[in-house]
PDB file of C-alpha atoms in Angstrom:
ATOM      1  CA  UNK I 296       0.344  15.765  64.951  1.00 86.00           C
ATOM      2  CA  UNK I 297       0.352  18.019  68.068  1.00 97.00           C
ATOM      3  CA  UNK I 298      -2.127  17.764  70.410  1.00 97.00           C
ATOM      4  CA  UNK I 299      -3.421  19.515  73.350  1.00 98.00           C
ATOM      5  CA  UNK I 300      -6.442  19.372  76.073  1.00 98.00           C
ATOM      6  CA  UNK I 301      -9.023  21.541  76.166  1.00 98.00           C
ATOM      7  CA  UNK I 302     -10.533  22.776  79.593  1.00 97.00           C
ATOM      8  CA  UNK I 303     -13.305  19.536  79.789  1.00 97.00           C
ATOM      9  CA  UNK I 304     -10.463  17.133  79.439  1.00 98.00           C
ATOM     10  CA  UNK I 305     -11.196  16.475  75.672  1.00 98.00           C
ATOM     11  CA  UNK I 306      -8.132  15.862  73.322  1.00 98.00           C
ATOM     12  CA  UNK I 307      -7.768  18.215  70.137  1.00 98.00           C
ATOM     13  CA  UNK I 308      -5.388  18.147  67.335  1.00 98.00           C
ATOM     14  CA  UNK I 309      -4.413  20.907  64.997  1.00 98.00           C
ATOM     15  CA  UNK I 310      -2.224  20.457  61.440  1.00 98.00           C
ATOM     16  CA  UNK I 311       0.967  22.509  61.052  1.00 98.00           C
ATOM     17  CA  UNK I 312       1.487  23.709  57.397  1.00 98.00           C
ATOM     18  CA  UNK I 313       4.062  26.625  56.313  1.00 96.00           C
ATOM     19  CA  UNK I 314       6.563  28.697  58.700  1.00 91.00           C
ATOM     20  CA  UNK I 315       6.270  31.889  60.449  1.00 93.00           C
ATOM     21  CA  UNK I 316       4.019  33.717  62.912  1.00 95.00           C
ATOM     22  CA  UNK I 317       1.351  31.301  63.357  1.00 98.00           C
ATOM     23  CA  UNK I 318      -1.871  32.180  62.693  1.00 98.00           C
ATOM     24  CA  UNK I 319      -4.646  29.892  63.971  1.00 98.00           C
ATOM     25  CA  UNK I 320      -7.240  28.790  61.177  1.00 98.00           C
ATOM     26  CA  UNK I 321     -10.494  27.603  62.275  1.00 98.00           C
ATOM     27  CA  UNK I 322     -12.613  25.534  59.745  1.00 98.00           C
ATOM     28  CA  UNK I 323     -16.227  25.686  58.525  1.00 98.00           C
ATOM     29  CA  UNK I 324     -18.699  23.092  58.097  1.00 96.00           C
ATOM     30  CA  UNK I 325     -20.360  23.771  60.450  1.00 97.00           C
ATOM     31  CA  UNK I 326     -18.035  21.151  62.145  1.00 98.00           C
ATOM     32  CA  UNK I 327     -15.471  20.068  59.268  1.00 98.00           C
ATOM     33  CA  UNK I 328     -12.177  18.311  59.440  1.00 98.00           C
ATOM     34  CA  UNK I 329      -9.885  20.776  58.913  1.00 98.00           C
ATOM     35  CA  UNK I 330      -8.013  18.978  55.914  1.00 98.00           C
ATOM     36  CA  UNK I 331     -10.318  20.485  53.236  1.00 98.00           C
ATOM     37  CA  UNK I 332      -8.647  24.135  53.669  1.00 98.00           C
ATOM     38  CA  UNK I 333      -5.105  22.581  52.766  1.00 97.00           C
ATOM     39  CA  UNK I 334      -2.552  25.167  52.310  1.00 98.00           C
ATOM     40  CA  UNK I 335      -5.057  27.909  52.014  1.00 98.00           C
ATOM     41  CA  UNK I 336      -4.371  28.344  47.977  1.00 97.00           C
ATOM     42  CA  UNK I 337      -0.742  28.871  49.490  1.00 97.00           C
ATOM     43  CA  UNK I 338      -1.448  31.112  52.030  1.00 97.00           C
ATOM     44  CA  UNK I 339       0.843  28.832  54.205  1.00 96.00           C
ATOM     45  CA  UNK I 340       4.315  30.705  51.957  1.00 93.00           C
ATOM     46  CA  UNK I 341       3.467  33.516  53.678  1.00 89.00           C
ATOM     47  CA  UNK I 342       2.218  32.092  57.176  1.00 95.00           C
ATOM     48  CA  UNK I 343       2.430  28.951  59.662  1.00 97.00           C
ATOM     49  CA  UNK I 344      -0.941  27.768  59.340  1.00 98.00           C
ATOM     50  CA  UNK I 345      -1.957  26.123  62.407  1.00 98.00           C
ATOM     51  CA  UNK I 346      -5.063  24.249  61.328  1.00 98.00           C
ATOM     52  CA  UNK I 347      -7.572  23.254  64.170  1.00 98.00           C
ATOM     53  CA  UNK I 348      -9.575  20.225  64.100  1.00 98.00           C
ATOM     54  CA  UNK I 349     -12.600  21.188  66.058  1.00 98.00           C
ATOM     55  CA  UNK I 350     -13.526  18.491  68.889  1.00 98.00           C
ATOM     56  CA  UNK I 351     -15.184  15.321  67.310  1.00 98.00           C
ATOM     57  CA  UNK I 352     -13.664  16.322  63.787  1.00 98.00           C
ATOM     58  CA  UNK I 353     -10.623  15.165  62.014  1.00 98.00           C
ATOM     59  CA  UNK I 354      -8.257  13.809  64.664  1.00 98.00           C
ATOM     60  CA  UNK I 355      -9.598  15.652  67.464  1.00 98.00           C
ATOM     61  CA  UNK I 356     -11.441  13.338  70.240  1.00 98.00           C
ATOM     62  CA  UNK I 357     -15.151  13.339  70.490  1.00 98.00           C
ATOM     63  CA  UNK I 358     -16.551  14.983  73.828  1.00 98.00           C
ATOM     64  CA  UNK I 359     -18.163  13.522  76.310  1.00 97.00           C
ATOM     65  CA  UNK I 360     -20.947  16.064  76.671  1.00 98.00           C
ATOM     66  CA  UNK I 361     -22.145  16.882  72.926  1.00 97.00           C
ATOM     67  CA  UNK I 362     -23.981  19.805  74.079  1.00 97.00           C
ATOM     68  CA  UNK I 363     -20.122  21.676  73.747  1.00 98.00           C
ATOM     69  CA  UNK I 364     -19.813  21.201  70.055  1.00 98.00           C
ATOM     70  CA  UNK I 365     -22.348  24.424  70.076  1.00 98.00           C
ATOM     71  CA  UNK I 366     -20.384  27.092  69.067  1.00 98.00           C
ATOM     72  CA  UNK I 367     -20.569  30.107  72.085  1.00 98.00           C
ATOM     73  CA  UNK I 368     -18.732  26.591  73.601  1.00 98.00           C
ATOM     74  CA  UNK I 369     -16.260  25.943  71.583  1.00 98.00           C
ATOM     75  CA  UNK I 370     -14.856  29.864  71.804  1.00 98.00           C
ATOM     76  CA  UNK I 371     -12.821  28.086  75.301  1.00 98.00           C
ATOM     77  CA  UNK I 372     -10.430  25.516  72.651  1.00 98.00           C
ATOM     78  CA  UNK I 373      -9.724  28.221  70.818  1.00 98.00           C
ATOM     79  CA  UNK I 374      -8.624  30.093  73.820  1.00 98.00           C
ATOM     80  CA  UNK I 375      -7.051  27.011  74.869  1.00 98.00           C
ATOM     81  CA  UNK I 376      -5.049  26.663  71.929  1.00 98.00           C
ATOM     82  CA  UNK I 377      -3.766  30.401  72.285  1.00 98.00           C
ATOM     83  CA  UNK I 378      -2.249  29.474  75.608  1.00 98.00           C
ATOM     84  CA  UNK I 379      -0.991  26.042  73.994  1.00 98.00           C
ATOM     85  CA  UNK I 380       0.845  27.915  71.249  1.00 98.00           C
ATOM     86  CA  UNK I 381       2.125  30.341  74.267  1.00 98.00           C
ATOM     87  CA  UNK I 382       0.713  33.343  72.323  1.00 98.00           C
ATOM     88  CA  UNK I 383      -0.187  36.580  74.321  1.00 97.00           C
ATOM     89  CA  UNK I 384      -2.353  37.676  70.849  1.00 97.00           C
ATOM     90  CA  UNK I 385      -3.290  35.512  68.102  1.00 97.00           C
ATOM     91  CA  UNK I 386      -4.394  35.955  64.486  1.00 98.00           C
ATOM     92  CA  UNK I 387      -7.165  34.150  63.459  1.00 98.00           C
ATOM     93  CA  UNK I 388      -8.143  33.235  59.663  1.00 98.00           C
ATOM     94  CA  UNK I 389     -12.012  31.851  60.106  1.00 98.00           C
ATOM     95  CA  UNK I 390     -13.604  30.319  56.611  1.00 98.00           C
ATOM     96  CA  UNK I 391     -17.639  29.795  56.544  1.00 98.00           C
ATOM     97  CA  UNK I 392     -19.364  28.731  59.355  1.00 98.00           C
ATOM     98  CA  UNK I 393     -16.008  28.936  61.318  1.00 98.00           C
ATOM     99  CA  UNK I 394     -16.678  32.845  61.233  1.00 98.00           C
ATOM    100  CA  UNK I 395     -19.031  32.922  63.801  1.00 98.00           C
ATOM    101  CA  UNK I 396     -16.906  31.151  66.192  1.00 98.00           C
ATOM    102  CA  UNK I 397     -14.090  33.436  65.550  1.00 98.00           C
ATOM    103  CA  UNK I 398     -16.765  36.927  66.248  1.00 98.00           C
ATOM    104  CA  UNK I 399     -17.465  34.966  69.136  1.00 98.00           C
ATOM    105  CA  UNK I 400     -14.117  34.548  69.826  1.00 98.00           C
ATOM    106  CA  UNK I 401     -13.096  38.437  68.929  1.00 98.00           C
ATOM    107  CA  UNK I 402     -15.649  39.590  71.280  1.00 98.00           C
ATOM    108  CA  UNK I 403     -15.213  37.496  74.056  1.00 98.00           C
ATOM    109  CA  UNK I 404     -11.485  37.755  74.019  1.00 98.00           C
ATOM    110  CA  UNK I 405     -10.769  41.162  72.402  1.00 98.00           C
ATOM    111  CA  UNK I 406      -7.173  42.265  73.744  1.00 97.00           C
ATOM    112  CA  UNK I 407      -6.192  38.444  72.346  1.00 98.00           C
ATOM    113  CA  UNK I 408      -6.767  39.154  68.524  1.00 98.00           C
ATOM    114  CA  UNK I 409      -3.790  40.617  66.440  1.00 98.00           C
ATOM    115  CA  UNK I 410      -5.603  40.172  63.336  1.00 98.00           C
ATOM    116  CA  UNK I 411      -8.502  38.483  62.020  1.00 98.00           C
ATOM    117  CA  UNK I 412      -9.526  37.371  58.612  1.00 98.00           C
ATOM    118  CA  UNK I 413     -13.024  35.733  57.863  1.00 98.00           C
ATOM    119  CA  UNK I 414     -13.458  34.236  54.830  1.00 98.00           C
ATOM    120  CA  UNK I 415     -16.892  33.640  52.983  1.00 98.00           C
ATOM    121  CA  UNK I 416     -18.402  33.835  56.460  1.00 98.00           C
ATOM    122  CA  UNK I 417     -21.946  33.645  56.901  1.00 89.00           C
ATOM    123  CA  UNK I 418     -22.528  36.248  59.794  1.00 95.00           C
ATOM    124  CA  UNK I 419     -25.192  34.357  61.873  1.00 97.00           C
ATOM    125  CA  UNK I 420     -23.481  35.241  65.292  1.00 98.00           C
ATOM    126  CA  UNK I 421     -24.015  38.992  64.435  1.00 98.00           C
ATOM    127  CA  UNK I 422     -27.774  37.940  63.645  1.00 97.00           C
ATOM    128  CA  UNK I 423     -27.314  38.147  59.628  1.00 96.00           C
ATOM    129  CA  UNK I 424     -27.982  35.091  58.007  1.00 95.00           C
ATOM    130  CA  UNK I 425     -27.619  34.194  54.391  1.00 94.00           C
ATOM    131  CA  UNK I 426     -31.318  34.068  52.727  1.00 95.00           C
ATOM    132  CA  UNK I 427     -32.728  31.915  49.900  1.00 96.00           C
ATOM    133  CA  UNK I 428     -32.906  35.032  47.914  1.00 96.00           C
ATOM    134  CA  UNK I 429     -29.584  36.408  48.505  1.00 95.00           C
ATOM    135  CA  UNK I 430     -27.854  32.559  46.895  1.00 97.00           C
ATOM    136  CA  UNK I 431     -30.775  32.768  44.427  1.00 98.00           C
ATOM    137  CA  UNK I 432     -29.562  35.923  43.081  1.00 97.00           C
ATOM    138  CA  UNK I 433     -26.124  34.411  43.010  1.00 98.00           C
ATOM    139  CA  UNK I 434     -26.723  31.029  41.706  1.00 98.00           C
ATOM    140  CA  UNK I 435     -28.933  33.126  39.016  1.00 98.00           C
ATOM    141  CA  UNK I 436     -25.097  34.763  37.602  1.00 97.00           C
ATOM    142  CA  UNK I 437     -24.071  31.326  36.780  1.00 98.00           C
ATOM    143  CA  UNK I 438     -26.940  30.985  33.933  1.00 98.00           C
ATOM    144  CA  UNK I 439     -24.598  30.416  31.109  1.00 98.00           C
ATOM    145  CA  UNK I 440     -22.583  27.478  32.670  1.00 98.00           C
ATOM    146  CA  UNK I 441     -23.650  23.980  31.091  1.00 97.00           C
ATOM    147  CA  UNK I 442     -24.442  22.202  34.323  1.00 98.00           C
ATOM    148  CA  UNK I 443     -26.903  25.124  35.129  1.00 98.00           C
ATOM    149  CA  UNK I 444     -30.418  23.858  33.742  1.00 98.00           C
ATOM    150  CA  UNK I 445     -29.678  20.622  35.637  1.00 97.00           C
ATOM    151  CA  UNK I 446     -28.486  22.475  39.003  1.00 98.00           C
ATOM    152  CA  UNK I 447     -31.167  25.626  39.314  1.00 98.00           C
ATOM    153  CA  UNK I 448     -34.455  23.857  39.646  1.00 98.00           C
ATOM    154  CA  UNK I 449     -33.175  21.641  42.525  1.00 98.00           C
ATOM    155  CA  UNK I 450     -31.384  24.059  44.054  1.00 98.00           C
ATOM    156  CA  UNK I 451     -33.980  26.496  44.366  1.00 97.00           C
ATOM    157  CA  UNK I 452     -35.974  23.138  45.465  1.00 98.00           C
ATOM    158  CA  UNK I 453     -33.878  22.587  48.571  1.00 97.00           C
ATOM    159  CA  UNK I 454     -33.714  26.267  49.388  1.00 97.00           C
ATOM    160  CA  UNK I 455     -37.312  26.738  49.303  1.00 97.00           C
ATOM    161  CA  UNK I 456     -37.795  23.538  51.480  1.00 96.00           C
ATOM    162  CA  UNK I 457     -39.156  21.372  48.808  1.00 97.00           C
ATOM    163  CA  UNK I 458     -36.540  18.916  47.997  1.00 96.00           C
ATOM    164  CA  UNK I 459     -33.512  17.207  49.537  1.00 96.00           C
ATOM    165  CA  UNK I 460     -30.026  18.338  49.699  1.00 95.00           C
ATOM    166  CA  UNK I 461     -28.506  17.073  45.551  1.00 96.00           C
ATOM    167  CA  UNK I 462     -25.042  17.346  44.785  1.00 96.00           C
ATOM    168  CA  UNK I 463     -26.271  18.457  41.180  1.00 98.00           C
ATOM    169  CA  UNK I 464     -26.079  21.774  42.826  1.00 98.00           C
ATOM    170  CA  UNK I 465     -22.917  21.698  44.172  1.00 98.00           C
ATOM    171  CA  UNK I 466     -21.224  23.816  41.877  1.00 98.00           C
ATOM    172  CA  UNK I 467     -23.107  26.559  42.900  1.00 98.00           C
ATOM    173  CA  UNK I 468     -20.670  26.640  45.809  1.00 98.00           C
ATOM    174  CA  UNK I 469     -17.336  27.228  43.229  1.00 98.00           C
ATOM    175  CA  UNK I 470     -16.278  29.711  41.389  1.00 98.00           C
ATOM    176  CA  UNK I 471     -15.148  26.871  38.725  1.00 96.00           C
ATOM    177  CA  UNK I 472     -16.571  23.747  38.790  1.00 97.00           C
ATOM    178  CA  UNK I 473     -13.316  21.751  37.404  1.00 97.00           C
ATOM    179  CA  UNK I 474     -11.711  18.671  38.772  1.00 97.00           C
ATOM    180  CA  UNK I 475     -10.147  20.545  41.599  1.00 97.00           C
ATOM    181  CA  UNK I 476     -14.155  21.297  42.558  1.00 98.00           C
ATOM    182  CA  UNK I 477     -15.032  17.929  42.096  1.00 97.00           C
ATOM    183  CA  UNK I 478     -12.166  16.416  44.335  1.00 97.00           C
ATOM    184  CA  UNK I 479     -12.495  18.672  46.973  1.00 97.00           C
ATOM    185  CA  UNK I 480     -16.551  18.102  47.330  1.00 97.00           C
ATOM    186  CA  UNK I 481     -16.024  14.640  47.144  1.00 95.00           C
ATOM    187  CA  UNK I 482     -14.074  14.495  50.603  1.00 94.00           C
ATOM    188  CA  UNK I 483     -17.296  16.520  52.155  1.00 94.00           C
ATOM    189  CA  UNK I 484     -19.123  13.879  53.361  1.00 91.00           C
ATOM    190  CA  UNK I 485     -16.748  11.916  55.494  1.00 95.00           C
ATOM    191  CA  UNK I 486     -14.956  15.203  57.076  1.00 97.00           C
ATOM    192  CA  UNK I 487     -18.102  16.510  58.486  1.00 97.00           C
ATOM    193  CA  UNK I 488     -19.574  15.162  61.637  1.00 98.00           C
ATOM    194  CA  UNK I 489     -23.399  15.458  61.078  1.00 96.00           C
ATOM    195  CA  UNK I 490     -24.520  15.223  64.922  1.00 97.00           C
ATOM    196  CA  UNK I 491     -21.950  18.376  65.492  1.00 98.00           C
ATOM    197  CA  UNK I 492     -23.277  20.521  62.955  1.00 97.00           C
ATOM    198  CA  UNK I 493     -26.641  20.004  63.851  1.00 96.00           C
ATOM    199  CA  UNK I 494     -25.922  21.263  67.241  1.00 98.00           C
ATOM    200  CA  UNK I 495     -23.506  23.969  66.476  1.00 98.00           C
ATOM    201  CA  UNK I 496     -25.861  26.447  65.922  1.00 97.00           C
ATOM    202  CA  UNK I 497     -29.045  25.699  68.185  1.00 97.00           C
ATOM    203  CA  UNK I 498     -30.602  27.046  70.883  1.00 97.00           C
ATOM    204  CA  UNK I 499     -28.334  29.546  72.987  1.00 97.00           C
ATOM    205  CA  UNK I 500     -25.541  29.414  70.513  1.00 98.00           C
ATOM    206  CA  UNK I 501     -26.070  33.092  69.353  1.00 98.00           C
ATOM    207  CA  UNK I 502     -26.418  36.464  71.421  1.00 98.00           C
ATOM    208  CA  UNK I 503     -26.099  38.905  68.289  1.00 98.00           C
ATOM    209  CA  UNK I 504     -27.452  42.744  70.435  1.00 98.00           C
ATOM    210  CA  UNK I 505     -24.661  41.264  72.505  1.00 98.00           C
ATOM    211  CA  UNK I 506     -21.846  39.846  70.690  1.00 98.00           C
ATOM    212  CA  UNK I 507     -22.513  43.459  68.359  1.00 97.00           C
ATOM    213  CA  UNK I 508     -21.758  45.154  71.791  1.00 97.00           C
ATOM    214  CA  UNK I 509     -18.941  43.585  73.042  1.00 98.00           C
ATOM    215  CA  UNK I 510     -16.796  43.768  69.821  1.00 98.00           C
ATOM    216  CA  UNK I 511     -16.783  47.981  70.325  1.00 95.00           C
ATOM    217  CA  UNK I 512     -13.872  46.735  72.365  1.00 96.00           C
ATOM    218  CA  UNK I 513     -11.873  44.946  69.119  1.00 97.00           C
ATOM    219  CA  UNK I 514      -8.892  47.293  67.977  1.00 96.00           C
ATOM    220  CA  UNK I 515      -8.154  44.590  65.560  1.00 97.00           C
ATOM    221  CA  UNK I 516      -7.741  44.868  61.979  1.00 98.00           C
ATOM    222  CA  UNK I 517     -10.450  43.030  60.495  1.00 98.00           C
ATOM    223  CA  UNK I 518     -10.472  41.885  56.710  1.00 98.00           C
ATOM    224  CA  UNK I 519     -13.660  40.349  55.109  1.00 98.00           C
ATOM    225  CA  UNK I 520     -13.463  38.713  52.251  1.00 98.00           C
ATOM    226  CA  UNK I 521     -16.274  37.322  50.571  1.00 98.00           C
ATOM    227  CA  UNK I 522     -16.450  35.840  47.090  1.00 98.00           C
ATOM    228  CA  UNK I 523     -18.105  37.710  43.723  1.00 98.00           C
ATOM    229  CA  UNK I 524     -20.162  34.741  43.323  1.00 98.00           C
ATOM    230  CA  UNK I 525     -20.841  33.163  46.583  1.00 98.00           C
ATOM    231  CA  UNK I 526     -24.687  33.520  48.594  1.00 97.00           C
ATOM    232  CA  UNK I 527     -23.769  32.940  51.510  1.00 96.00           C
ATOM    233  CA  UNK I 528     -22.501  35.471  52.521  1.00 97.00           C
ATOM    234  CA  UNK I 529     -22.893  37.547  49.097  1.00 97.00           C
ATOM    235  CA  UNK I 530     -20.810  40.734  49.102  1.00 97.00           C
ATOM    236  CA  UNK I 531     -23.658  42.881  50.085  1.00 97.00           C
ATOM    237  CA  UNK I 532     -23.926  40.375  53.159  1.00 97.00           C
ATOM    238  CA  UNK I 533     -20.324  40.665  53.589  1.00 98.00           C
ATOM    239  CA  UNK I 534     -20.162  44.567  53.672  1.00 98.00           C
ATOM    240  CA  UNK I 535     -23.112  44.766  56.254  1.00 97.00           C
ATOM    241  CA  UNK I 536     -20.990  42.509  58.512  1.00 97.00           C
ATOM    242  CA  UNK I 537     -17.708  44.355  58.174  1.00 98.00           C
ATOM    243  CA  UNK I 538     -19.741  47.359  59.246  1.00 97.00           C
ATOM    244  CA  UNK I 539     -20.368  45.375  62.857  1.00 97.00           C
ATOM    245  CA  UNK I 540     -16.080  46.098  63.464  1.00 98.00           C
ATOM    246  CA  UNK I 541     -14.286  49.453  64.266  1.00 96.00           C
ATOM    247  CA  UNK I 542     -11.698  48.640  61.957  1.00 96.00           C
ATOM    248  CA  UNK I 543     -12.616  46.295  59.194  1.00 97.00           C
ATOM    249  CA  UNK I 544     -12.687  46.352  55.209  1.00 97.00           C
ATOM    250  CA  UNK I 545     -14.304  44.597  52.545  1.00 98.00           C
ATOM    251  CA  UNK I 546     -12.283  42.519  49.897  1.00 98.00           C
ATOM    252  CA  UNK I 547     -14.522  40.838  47.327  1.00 98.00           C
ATOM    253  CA  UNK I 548     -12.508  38.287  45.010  1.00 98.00           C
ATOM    254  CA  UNK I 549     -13.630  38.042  41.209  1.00 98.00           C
ATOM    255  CA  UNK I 550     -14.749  34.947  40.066  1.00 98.00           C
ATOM    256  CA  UNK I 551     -14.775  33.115  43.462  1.00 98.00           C
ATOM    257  CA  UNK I 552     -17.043  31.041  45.488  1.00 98.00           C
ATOM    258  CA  UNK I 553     -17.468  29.490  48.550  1.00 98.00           C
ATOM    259  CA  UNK I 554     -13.819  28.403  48.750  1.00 98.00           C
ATOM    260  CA  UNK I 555     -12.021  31.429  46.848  1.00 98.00           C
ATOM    261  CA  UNK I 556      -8.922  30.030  47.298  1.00 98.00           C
ATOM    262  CA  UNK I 557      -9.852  27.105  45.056  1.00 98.00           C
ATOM    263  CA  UNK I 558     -10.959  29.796  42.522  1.00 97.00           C
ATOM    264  CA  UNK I 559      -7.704  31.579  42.217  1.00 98.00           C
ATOM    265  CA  UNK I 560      -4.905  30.594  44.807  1.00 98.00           C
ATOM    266  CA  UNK I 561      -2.468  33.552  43.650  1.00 98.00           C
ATOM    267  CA  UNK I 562      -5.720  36.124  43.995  1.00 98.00           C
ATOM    268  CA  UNK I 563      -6.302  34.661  47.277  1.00 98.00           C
ATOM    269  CA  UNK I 564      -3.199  33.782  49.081  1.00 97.00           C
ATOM    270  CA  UNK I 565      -1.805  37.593  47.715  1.00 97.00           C
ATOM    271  CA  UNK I 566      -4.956  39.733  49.218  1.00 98.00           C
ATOM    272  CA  UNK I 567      -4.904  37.802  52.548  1.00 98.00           C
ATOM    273  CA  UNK I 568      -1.282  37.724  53.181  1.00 96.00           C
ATOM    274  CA  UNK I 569      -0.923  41.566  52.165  1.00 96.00           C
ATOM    275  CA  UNK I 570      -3.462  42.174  55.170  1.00 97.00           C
ATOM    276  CA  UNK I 571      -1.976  40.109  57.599  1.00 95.00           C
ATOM    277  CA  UNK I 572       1.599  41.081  57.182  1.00 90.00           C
ATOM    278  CA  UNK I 573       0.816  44.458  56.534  1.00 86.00           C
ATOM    279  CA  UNK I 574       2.704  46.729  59.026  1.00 79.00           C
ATOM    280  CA  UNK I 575       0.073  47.498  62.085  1.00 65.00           C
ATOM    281  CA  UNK I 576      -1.046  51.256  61.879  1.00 60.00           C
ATOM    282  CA  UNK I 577      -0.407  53.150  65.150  1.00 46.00           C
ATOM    283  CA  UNK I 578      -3.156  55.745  66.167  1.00 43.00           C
ATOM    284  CA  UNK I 579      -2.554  59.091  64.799  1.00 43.00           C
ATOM    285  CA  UNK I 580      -0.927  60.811  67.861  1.00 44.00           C
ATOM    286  CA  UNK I 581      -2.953  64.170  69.186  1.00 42.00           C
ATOM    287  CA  UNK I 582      -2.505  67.615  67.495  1.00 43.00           C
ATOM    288  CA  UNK I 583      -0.105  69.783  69.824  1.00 43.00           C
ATOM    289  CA  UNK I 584      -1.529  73.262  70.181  1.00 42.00           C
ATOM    290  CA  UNK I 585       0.660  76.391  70.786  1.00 39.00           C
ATOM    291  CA  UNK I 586      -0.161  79.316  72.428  1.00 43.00           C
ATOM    292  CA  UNK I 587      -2.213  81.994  70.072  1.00 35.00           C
TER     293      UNK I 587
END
């Protein structure tokens, strides 16, 4: 497991999966070992994933100052790791809450992005949050499921700030609530580090006027790629962030949740590896004009 230090002296750890260009993969949670994203639905045949536990996750150390797991702080290990890894640009794959580290990231650092892919990413950095009405509305298309009767009433409970977190509702968050689903909620609650998340978002984390600025800069391809059943972000949440990049576009998977490439791995793993080894577009060179 390869390790490196991170400007405050802290010790992180990222997972190798798959061979090629690497392409850095920063998880969601907030603040989630990494080892729920796996091989990406395969993504890592087309890719070496390099999978970062975030510090005090997974096998990375736990700070001594836990006012840096807040994510405007944690954009420095990620652009610690590109000078690890030796890279002069990287490409970055964010999922969920991971997304507004890597706009963070993008703007802070925009001549060190080759290409970047966010996945089901709620856009809080850019100031767009997912609403109790927009997963509402999604939960709402799963009304012919037989764990829905059990599932909407609490859900809409915890959402509206009535009731406690249930994992009756969890399969809200999958496009198929199988044994896959099951097995990969299950591991949830010990991969997250509770004090982390709460922090990763407070007070200062988010500049969005700002961060909206500063990524005018980003020549990157950007792909967005939200899921056809997912509320956070939903794919009208999605295609108001993509509009925040010069160059982004929109890919909304059928069927998929929260973590499409559960859903369908060959849907997935095909739409996000066409993007990122799709040949980079140069800019269309000026007209010549003759003389008249």
């Amino acid at each position: 497991m390869p390790i490196f230090t991170a400007g405050d002296g802290t010790r992180l750890a990222y997972h190798v999966r798959g061979e090629g260009e690497p392409l850095v993969v920063l998880p969601g949670g907030p603040m989630r070992a990494s080892a729920y994203l796996g091989g990406l639905g395969g993504l890592d045949a087309h890719r070496r994933l390099v999978l970062l536990d975030l510090r005090g996750t997974g096998e990375s150390a736990v700070p001594a100052d836990p006012a840096t797991y807040r994510c405007d702080r944690l954009v420095d290990d990620v652009e610690a790791l590109r000078v690890h890894l030796g890279l002069d640009r990287t490409d970055l794959l964010a999922h969920s809450a991971g997304g507004s580290l890597a706009v963070l990231y993008a703007a802070r650092h925009p001549e060190r992005v080759g290409r970047l892919a966010l996945i089901t990413a709620t856009p809080w950095a850019l100031g767009m949050p997912a609403t109790a009405g927009h997963r509402l509305t999604a939960a709402r298309l799963r009304r012919d499921e037989p764990w829905f009767p059990a599932a909407f009433p609490a859900y809409e409970a915890w959402l509206a700030g009535s009731g406690d977190f249930d994992d009756v509702f969890l399969p809200f968050f999958y496009g198929r609530w199988d044994d896959t689903a099951r097995a990969h909620a299950a591991g949830e609650e010990e991969q997250v580090n509770e004090e982390a998340c709460d922090l990763y978002g407070s007070t200062g984390a988010y500049d969005p006027p700002a961060t909206r600025a500063a990524l005018a800069r980003l020549t990157a391809p950007v792909l967005v790629l939200a899921g056809e059943l997912d509320g956070g972000p939903a794919p009208d949440l999605a295609r108001r962030a993509a509009d925040a990049f010069p160059a982004a576009e929109l890919a909304v998977q059928p069927g998929a949740g929260h973590y499409p490439w559960l859903d369908d791995p060959e849907w997935f793993a095909g739409r996000v590896g066409e993007f990122l080894t799709r040949p980079a577009q140069r800019p269309p060179r000026p007209a010549v004009r003759t003389p008249s």
